[in-house]
Coordinates of C-alpha atoms in Angstrom, one line a residue:
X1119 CA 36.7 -33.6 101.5
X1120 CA 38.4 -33.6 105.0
X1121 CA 40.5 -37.1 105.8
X1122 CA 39.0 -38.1 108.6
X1123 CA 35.5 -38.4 105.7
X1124 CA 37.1 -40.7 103.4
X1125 CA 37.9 -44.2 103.7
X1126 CA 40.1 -46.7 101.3
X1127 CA 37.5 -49.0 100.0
X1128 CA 40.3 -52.1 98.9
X1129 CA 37.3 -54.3 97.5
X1130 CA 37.2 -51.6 94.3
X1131 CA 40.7 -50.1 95.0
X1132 CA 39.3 -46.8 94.9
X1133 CA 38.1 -43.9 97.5
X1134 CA 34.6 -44.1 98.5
X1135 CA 33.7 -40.5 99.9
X1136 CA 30.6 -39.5 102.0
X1137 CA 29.0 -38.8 99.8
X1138 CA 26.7 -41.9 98.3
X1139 CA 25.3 -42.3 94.6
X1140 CA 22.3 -40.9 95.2
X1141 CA 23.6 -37.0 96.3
X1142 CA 24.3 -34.9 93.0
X1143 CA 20.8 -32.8 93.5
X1144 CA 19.3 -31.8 90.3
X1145 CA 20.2 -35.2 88.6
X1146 CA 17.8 -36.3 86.5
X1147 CA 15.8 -39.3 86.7
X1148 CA 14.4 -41.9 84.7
X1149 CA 10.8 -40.9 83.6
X1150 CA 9.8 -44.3 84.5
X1151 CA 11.2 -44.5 88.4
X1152 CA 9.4 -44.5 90.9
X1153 CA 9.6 -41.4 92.8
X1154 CA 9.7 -40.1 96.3
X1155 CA 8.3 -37.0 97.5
X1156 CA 10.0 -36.4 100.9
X1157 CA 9.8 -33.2 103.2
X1158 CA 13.6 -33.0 102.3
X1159 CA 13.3 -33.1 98.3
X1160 CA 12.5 -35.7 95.8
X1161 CA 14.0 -39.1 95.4
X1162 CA 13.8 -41.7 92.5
X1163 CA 14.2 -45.7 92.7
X1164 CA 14.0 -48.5 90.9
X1165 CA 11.3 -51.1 90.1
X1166 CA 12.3 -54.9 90.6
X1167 CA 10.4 -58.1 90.7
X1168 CA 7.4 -55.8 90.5
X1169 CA 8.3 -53.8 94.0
X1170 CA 9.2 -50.3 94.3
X1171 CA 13.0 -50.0 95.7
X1172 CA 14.6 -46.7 97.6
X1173 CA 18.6 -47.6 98.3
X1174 CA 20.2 -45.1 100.1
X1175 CA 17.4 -42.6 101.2
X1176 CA 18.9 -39.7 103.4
X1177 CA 17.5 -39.4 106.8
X1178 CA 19.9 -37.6 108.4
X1179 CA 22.6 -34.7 108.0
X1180 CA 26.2 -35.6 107.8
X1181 CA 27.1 -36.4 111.2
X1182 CA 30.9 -35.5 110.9
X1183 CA 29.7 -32.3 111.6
X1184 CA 27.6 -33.5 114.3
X1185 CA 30.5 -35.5 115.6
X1186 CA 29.7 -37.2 118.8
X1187 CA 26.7 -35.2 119.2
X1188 CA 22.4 -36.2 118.6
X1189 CA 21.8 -36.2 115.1
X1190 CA 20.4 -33.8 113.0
X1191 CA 17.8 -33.8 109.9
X1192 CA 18.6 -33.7 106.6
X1193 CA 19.6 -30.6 104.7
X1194 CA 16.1 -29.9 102.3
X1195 CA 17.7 -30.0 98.3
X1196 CA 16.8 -29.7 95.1
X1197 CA 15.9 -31.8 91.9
X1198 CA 16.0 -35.3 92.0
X1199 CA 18.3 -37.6 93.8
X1200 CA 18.9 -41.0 92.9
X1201 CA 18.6 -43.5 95.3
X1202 CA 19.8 -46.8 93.2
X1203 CA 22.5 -47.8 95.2
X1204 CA 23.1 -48.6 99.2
X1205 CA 24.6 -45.6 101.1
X1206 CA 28.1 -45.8 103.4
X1207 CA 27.6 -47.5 106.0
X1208 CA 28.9 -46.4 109.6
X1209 CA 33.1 -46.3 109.9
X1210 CA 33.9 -49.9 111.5
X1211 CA 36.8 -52.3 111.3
X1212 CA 36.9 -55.4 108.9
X1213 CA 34.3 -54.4 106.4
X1214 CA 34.4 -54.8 102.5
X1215 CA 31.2 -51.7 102.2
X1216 CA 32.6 -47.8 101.9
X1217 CA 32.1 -46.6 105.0
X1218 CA 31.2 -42.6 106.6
X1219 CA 30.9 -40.6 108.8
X1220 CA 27.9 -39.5 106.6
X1221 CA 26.0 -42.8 107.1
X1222 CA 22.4 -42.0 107.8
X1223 CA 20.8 -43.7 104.9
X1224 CA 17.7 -45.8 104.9
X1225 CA 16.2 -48.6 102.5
X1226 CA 12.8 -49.0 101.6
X1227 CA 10.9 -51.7 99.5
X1228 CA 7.2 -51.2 99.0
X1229 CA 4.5 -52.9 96.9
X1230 CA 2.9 -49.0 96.5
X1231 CA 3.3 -45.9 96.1
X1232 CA 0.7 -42.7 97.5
X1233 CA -1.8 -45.4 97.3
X1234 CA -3.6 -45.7 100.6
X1235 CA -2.2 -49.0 101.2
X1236 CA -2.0 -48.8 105.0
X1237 CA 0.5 -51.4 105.0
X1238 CA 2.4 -52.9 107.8
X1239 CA 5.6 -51.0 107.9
X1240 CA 8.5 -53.9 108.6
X1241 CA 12.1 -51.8 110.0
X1242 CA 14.8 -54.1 110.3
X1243 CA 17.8 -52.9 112.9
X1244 CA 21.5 -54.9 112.2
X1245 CA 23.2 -56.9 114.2
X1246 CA 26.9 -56.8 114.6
X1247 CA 26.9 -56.0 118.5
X1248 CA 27.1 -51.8 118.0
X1249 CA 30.2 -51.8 116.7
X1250 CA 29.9 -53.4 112.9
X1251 CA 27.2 -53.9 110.1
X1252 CA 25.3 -52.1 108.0
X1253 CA 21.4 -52.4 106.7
X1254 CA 22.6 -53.7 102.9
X1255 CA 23.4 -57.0 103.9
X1256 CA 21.4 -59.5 100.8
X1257 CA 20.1 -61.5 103.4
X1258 CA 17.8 -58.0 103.9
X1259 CA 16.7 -57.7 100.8
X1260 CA 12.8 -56.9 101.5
X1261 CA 11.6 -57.9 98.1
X1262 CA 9.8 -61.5 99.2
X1263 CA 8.9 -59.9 102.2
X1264 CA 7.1 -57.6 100.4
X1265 CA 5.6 -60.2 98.0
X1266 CA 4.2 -62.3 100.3
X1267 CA 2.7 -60.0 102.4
X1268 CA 2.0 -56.9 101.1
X1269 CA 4.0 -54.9 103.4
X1270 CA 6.7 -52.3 103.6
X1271 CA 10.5 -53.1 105.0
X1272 CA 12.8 -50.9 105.7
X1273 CA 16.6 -51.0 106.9
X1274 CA 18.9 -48.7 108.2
X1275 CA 22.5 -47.4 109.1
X1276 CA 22.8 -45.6 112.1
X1277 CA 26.5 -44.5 113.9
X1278 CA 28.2 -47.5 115.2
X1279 CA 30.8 -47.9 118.0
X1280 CA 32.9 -45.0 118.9
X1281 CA 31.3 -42.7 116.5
X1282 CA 27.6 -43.6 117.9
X1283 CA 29.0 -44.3 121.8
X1284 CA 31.8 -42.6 122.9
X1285 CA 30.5 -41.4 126.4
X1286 CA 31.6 -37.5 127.1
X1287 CA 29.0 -36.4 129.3
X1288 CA 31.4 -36.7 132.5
X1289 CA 34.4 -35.4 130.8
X1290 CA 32.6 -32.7 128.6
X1291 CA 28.4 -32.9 129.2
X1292 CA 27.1 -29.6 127.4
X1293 CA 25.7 -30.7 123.8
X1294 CA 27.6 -33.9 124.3
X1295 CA 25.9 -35.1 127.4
X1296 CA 24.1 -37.8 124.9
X1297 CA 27.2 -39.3 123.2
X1298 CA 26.8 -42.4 124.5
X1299 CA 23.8 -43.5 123.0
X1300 CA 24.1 -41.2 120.0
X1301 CA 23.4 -44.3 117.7
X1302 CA 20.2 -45.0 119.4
X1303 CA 18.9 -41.5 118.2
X1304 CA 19.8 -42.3 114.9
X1305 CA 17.6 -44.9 115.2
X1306 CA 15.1 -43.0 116.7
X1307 CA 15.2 -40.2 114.0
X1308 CA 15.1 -42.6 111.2
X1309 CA 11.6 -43.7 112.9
X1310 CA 10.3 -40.9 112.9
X1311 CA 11.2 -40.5 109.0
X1312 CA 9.3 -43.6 108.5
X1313 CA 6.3 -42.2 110.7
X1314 CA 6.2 -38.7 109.0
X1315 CA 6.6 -41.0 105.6
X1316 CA 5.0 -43.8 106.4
X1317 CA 1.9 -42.7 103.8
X1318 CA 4.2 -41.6 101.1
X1319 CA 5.8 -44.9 100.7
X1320 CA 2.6 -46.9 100.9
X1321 CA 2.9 -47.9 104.8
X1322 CA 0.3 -47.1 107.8
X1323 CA 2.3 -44.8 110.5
X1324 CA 0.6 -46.6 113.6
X1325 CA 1.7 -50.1 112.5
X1326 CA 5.4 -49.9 112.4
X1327 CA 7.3 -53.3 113.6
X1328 CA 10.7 -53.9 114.4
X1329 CA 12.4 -56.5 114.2
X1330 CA 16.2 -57.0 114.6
X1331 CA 18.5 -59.9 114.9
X1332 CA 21.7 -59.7 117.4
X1333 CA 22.9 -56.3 118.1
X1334 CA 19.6 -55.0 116.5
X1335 CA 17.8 -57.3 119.1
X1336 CA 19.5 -55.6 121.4
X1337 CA 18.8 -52.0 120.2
X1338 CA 15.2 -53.1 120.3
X1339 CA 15.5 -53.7 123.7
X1340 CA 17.4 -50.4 125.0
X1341 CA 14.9 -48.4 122.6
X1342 CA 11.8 -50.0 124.4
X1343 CA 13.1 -48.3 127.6
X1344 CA 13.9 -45.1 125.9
X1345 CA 11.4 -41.8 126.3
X1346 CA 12.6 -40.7 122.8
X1347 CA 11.2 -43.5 121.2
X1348 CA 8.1 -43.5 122.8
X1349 CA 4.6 -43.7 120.0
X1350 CA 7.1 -44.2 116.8
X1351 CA 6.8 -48.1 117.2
X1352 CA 3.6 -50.4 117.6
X1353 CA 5.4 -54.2 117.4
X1354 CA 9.0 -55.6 118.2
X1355 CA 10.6 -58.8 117.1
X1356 CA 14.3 -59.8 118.8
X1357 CA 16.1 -62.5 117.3
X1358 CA 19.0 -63.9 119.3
X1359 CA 19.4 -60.5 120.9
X1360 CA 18.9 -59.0 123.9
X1361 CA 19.9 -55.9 126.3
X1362 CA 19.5 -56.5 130.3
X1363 CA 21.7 -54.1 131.5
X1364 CA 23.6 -51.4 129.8
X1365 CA 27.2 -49.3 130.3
X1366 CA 27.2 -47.7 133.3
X1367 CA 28.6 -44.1 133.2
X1368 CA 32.0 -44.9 135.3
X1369 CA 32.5 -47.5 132.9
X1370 CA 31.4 -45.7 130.0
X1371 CA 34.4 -42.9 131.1
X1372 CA 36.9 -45.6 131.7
X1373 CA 36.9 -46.6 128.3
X1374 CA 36.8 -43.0 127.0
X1375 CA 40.1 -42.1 129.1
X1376 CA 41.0 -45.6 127.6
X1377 CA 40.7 -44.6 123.9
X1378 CA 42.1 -41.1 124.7
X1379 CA 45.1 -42.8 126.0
X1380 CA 45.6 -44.4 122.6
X1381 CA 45.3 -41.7 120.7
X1382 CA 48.1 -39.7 122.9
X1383 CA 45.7 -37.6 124.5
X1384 CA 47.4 -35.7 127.8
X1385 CA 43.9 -34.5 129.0
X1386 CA 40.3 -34.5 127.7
X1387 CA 40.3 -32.5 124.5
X1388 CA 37.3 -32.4 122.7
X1389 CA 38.8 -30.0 119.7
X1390 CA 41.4 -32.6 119.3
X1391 CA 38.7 -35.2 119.5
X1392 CA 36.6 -33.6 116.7
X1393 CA 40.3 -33.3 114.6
X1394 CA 41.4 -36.8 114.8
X1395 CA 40.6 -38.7 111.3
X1396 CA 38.3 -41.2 110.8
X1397 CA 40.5 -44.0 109.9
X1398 CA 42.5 -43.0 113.6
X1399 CA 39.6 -43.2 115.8
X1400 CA 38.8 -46.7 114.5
X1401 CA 42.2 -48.3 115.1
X1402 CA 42.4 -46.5 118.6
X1403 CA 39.1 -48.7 119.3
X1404 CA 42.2 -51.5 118.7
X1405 CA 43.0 -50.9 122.9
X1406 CA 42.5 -53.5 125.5
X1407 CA 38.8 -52.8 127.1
X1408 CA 39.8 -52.1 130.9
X1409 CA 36.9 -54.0 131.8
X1410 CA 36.2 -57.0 129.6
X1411 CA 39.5 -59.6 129.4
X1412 CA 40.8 -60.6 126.1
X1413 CA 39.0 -58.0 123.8
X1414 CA 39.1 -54.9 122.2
X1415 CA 36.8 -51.3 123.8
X1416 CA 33.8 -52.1 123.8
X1417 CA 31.3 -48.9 122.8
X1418 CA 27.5 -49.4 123.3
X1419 CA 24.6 -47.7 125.1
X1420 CA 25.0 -46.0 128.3
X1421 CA 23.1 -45.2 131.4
X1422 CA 23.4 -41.4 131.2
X1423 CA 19.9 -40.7 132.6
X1424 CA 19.2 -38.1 129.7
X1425 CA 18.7 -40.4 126.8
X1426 CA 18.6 -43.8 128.7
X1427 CA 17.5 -43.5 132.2
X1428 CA 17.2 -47.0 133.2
X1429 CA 18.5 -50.4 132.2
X1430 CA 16.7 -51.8 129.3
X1431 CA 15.1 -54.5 131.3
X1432 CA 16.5 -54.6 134.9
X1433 CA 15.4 -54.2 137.6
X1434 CA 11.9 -55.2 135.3
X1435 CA 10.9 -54.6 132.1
X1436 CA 10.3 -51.1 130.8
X1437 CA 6.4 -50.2 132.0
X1438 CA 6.6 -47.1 129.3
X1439 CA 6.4 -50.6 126.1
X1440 CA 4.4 -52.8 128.2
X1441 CA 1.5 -52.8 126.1
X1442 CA 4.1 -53.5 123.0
X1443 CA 3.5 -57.0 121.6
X1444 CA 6.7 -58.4 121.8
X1445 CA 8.3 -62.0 120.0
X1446 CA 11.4 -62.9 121.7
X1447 CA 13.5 -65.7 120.3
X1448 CA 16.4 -67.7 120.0
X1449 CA 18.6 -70.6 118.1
X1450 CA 19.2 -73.3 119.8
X1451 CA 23.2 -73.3 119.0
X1452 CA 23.5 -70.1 118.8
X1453 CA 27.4 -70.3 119.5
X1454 CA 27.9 -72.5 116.9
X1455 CA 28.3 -69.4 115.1
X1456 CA 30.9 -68.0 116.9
X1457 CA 33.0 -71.1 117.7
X1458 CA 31.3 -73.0 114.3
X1459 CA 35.4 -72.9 112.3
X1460 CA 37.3 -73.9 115.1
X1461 CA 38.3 -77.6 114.7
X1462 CA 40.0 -78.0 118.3
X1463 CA 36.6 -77.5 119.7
X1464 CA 35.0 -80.2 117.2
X1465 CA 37.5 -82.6 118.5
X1466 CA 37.1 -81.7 122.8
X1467 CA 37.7 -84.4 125.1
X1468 CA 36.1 -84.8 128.2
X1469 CA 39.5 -83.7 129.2
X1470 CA 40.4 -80.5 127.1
X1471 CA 36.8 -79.7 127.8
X1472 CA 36.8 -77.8 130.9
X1473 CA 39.7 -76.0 129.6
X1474 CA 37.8 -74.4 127.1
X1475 CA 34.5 -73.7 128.2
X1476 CA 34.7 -71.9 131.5
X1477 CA 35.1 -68.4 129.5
X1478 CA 32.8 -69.7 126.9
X1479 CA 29.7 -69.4 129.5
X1480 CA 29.9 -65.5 130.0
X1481 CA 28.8 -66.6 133.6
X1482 CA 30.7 -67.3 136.7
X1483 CA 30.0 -70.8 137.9
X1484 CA 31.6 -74.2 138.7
X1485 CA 32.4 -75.6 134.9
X1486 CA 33.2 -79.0 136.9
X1487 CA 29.4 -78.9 138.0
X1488 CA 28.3 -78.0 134.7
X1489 CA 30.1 -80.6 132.7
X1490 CA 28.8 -83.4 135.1
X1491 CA 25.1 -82.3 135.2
X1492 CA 25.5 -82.4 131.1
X1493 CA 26.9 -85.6 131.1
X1494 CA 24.0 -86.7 133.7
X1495 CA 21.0 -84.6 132.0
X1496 CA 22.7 -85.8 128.1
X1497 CA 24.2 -89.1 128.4
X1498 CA 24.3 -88.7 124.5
X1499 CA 26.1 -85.6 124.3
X1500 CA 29.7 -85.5 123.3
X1501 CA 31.9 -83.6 125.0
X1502 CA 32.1 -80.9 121.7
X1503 CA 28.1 -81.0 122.1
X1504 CA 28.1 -80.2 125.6
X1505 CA 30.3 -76.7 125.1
X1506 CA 27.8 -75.8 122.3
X1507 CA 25.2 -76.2 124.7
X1508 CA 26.5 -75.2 127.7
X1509 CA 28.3 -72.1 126.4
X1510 CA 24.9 -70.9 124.8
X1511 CA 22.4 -71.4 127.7
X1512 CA 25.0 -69.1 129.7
X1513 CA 26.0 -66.8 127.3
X1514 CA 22.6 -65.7 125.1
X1515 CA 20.1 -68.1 125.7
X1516 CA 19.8 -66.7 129.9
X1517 CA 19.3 -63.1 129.0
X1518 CA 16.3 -64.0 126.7
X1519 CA 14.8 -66.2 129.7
X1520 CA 15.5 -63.0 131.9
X1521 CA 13.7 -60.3 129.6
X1522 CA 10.5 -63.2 128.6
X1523 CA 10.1 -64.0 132.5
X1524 CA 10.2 -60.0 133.2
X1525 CA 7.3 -59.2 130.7
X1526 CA 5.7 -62.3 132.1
X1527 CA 5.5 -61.1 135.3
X1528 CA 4.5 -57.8 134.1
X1529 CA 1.6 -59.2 132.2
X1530 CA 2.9 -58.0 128.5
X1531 CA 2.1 -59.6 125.6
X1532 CA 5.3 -61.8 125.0
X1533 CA 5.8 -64.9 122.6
X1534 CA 9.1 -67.0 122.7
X1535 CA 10.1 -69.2 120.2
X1536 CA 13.5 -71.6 119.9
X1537 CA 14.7 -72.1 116.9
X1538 CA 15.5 -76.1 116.5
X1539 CA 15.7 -76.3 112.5
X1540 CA 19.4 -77.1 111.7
X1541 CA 21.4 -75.9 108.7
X1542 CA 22.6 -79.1 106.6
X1543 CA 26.0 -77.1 105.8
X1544 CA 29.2 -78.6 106.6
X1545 CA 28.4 -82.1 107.4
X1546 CA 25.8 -80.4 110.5
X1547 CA 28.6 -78.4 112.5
X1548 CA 26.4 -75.5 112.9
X1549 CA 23.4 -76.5 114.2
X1550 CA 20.9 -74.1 114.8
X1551 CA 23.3 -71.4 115.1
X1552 CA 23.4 -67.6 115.3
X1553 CA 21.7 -65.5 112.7
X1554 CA 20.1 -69.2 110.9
X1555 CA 17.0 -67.1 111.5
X1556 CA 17.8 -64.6 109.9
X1557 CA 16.9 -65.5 106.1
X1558 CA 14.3 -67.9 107.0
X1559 CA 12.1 -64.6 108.1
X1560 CA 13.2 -63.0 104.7
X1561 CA 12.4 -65.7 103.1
X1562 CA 15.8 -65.2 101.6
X1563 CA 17.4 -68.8 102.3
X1564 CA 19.5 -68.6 98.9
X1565 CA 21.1 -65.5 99.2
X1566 CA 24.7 -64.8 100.1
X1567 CA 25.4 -65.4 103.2
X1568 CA 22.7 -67.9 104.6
X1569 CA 23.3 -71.3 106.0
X1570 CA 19.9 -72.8 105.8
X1571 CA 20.8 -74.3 102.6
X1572 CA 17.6 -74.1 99.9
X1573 CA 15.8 -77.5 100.5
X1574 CA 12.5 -78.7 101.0
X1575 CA 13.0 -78.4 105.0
X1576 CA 14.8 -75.3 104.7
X1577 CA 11.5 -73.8 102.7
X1578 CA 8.9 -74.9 104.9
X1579 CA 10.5 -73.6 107.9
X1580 CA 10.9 -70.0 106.2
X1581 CA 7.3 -69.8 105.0
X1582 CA 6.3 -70.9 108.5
X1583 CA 8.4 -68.1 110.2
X1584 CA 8.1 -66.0 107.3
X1585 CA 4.3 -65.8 108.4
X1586 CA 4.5 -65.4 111.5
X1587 CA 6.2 -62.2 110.8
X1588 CA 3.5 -61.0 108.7
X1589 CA 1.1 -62.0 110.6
X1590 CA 2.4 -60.0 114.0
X1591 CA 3.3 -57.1 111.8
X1592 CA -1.0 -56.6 111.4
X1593 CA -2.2 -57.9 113.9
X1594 CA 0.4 -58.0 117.1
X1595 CA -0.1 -62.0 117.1
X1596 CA 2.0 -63.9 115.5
X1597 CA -0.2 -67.2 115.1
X1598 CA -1.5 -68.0 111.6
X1599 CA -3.1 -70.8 110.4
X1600 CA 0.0 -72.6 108.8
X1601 CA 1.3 -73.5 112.3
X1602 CA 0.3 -74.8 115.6
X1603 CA -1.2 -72.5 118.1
X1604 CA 1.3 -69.9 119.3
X1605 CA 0.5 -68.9 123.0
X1606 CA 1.4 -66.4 124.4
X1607 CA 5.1 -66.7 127.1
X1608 CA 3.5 -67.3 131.0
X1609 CA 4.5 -68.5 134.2
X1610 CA 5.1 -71.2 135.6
X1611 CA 4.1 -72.7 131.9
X1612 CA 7.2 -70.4 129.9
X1613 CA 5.1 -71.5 126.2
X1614 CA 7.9 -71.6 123.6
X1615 CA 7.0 -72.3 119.8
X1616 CA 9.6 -74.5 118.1
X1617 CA 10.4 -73.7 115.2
X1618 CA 11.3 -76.8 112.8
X1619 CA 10.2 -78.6 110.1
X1620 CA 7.0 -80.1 112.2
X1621 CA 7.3 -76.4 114.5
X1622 CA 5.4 -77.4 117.7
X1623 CA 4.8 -75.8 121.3
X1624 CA 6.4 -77.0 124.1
X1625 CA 6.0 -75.7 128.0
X1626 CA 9.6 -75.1 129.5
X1627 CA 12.2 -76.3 126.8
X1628 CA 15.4 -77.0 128.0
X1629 CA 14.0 -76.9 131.9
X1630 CA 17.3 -78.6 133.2
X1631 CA 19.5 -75.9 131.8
X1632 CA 17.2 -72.8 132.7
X1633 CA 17.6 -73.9 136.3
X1634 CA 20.7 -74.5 136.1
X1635 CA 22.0 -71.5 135.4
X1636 CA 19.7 -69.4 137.4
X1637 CA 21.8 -70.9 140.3
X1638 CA 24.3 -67.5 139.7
X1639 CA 23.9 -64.3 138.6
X1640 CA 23.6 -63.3 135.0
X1641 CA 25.9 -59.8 134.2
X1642 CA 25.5 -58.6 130.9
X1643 CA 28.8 -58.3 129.3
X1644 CA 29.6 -54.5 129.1
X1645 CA 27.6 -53.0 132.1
X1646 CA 30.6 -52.9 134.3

């Protein structure tokens, strides 16, 4: 194997290579495992809890020979390949998983086999902005899912970062002119996997849902406004992420001449490009971001009017998904996350407040202004409760307004929800944070990883949202009978369901801070 395909994996202190468990063709499988017949060659799982489980399932070619460039389908083999074990996930800093450049590996749980089921087909994108994560996270797991439902979930790995966004097109263009969104048609050639699957594995091919939390929110998003992706997806689900605008090209460059510059490059050099390791390129994505203060380059999608050619939802949202149902929500402390293990900001003073939140906001406005119309609006609110607050209705909270307002106007069918359910962890310091919804639509709340804790509360809320899911995966509606009426997001009344242990709907939640930030601009971090 070349260097730049092999990655020191220090959780096992071994090598993990590209290639995953599942690749010697011609191994033999278990007479009793469930098997795949793809269009590629044949692929045995595993049985568990009574559902049929693919780990690992090859979707695409190995893309470090595709470096850069739109991916490519797999290469057809022979025998049988296992597919027992989660494949490498996308090269990325600070991750425990083996990581590749031969990444494009799928998951699939299913109830049945070749048996007509017609089932929903659930695909869960990652999170991690698109620059980290992987689809083997155990808060995935699609086994309950599956259970209660009767449904098929898949996850994914797609190229992440530089690998799936370095922008070449003004520096090279030819067959690199879609580099910047290159992970977005991984995404988009592992849906149409699933579409020309979608039988096999027990799933109806014209009732495929996504859903993603984060970064896969955002994915969502740009791939609503994408051509490419166009008939391979029926329902979409965002949790806490959303995509407004995206890179523009001039920016997009900047930070290409800004990672070249790190590597020692004298001029663009594609050939030295391709040669540089894997392990290189990921600590060159180390450099200062010329645009974005106090971070590292940022790689995502980029307006390059092949692949994406318009912003995902400005200047409105996408006519070409507008008949897409479409859930849009949110946590209500969503930066509790972020923020949640920093004691100096559990401990603010009305003094030390303003210090610390005017970068929080991701918005350019007056933080005295802010803090005083908290400390009007709240009275209760303490000064630690009013960053929380204040830094997520500016920072996350806005954009999902922005894009629920847009498909309002457009007449799409949208439905909001907030999530208000807090995690009991940690003596309550996280609130409803970031990714707390996470296993509650799994129905996973006692994995690894999840800070709903495993209560009473913690149940009733998962089976409520849990539903919901389900629910919108058949029919496009998420209301079922275990909740209140969920009505669909319009204007002036912006209906939000509330997710909690009594859930409710509310018209306008959170009124005061909506119009108070739509005082200024909202940029989305990145564009520029």
């Amino acid at each position: 194997m070349k260097r730049r395909d092999i990655l020191k994996y220090s959780g096992y202190g071994m090598v993990a290579g590209v290639l995953s468990p599942l690749t010697s063709a011609g191994h033999t499988a278990d007479v009793t495992s469930p098997l795949l017949n793809t269009r590629y060659g044949k692929v045995a799982g595993h049985r568990e809890q009574g559902i049929n489980v693919f780990k690992g399932v090859r979707y695409g070619a190995d893309t470090s020979h595709y470096r850069f460039q739109a991916p490519q389908p797999p290469v057809p083999w022979s025998g049988v390949q296992r597919a027992d074990h989660y494949g490498p996930a996308s090269p990325q800093r600070n991750t425990q998983e083996p990581v590749s450049e031969d990444c494009l590996y799928l998951n699939i749980w299913t109830p049945g086999i070749r048996d007509h089921g017609q089932r929903p087909v659930l695909v869960y994108i990652h999170g991690g902005e698109y620059s980290t994560g992987s689809g083997s996270d155990a808060l995935y797991d699609g086994i309950r899912l599956c259970q209660r439902g009767d449904v098929v979930v898949v996850t994914l790995n797609h190229r992440l970062n530089v690998f799936g966004h370095l922008y070449l097109d003004e520096l090279a263009g030819g067959k690199y002119q879609c580099s910047g969104n290159a992970g977005l048609l991984d995404i988009v050639l592992a849906l149409k996997w699933i579409r020309d699957h979608a039988e096999e594995i027990g799933g109806n091919p014209q009732r495929v849902t996504l859903f993603g939390q984060s970064g896969g929110g955002a994915k969502i998003a740009c791939l609503m406004a994408m051509p490419a992706a166009q008939e391979l997806f029926h329902h979409v689900m965002t949790m806490s992420g959303q995509q407004i605008t995206v890179s523009g090209p001039h920016a997009a460059t900047r930070r290409t001449r800004a990672l070249m510059n790190t590597l020692h490059f004298a001029r663009v050099d594609i050939q030295s490009l391709l040669n540089t390791s894997m392990e290189e390129l990921i600590h060159a994505t180390t450099a200062h971001d010329p645009s974005l203060e106090g971070r590292s380059l940022y790689f995502g999608p980029v307006l390059d009017d092949v692949v994406l050619q318009r912003h995902p939802f400005y200047p409105d949202a996408p006519s070409i998904s507008q008949r897409i149902p479409m859930i849009i929500g949110n946590t209500h402390d969503e930066t509790r996350f972020f923020y949640g293990k920093d004691d100096s900001l559990q401990a603010l003073s009305w003094k030390t407040l303003h210090e610390r939140l005017g970068d929080a906001m991701y918005v350019d406005i007056d933080v005295h202004k802010v803090i005083n119309a908290y400390r009007q609006h709240y009275p209760q609110y303490t000064p630690s409760e009013v960053f929380f607050a204040a830094s997520t209705a500016g920072r996350s909270w806005r954009s999902a307004i922005i894009e629920a307002e847009l498909r309002a106007q457009q007449r799409a069918p949208a439905f909001v929800y907030q999530l208000n359910f807090k995690s009991p962890l940690d003596d309550g310091r996280w609130g409803a944070c970031h990714t707390l919804d996470i296993p509650l639509v799994f129905n996973n709340i006692d994995k690894h990883g999840s800070k709903t804790g495993t209560d009473a509360n913690a149940q009733k809320v998962s089976m409520t949202m849990c539903d919901a899911l389900i629910h919108f995966a058949r029919t496009g509606n998420p209301d079922h009978h275990g909740m209140p009426a969920w009505q669909p997001y319009s204007l002036p009344e912006r209906n939000t369901m509330i997710f909690d242990v009594q859930s409710r709907m509310e018209n306008d939640p959170r009124a005061f801070e909506r119009k108070l930030f739509s005082q200024v601009p909202y940029i989305q971090r990145g564009t520029y």
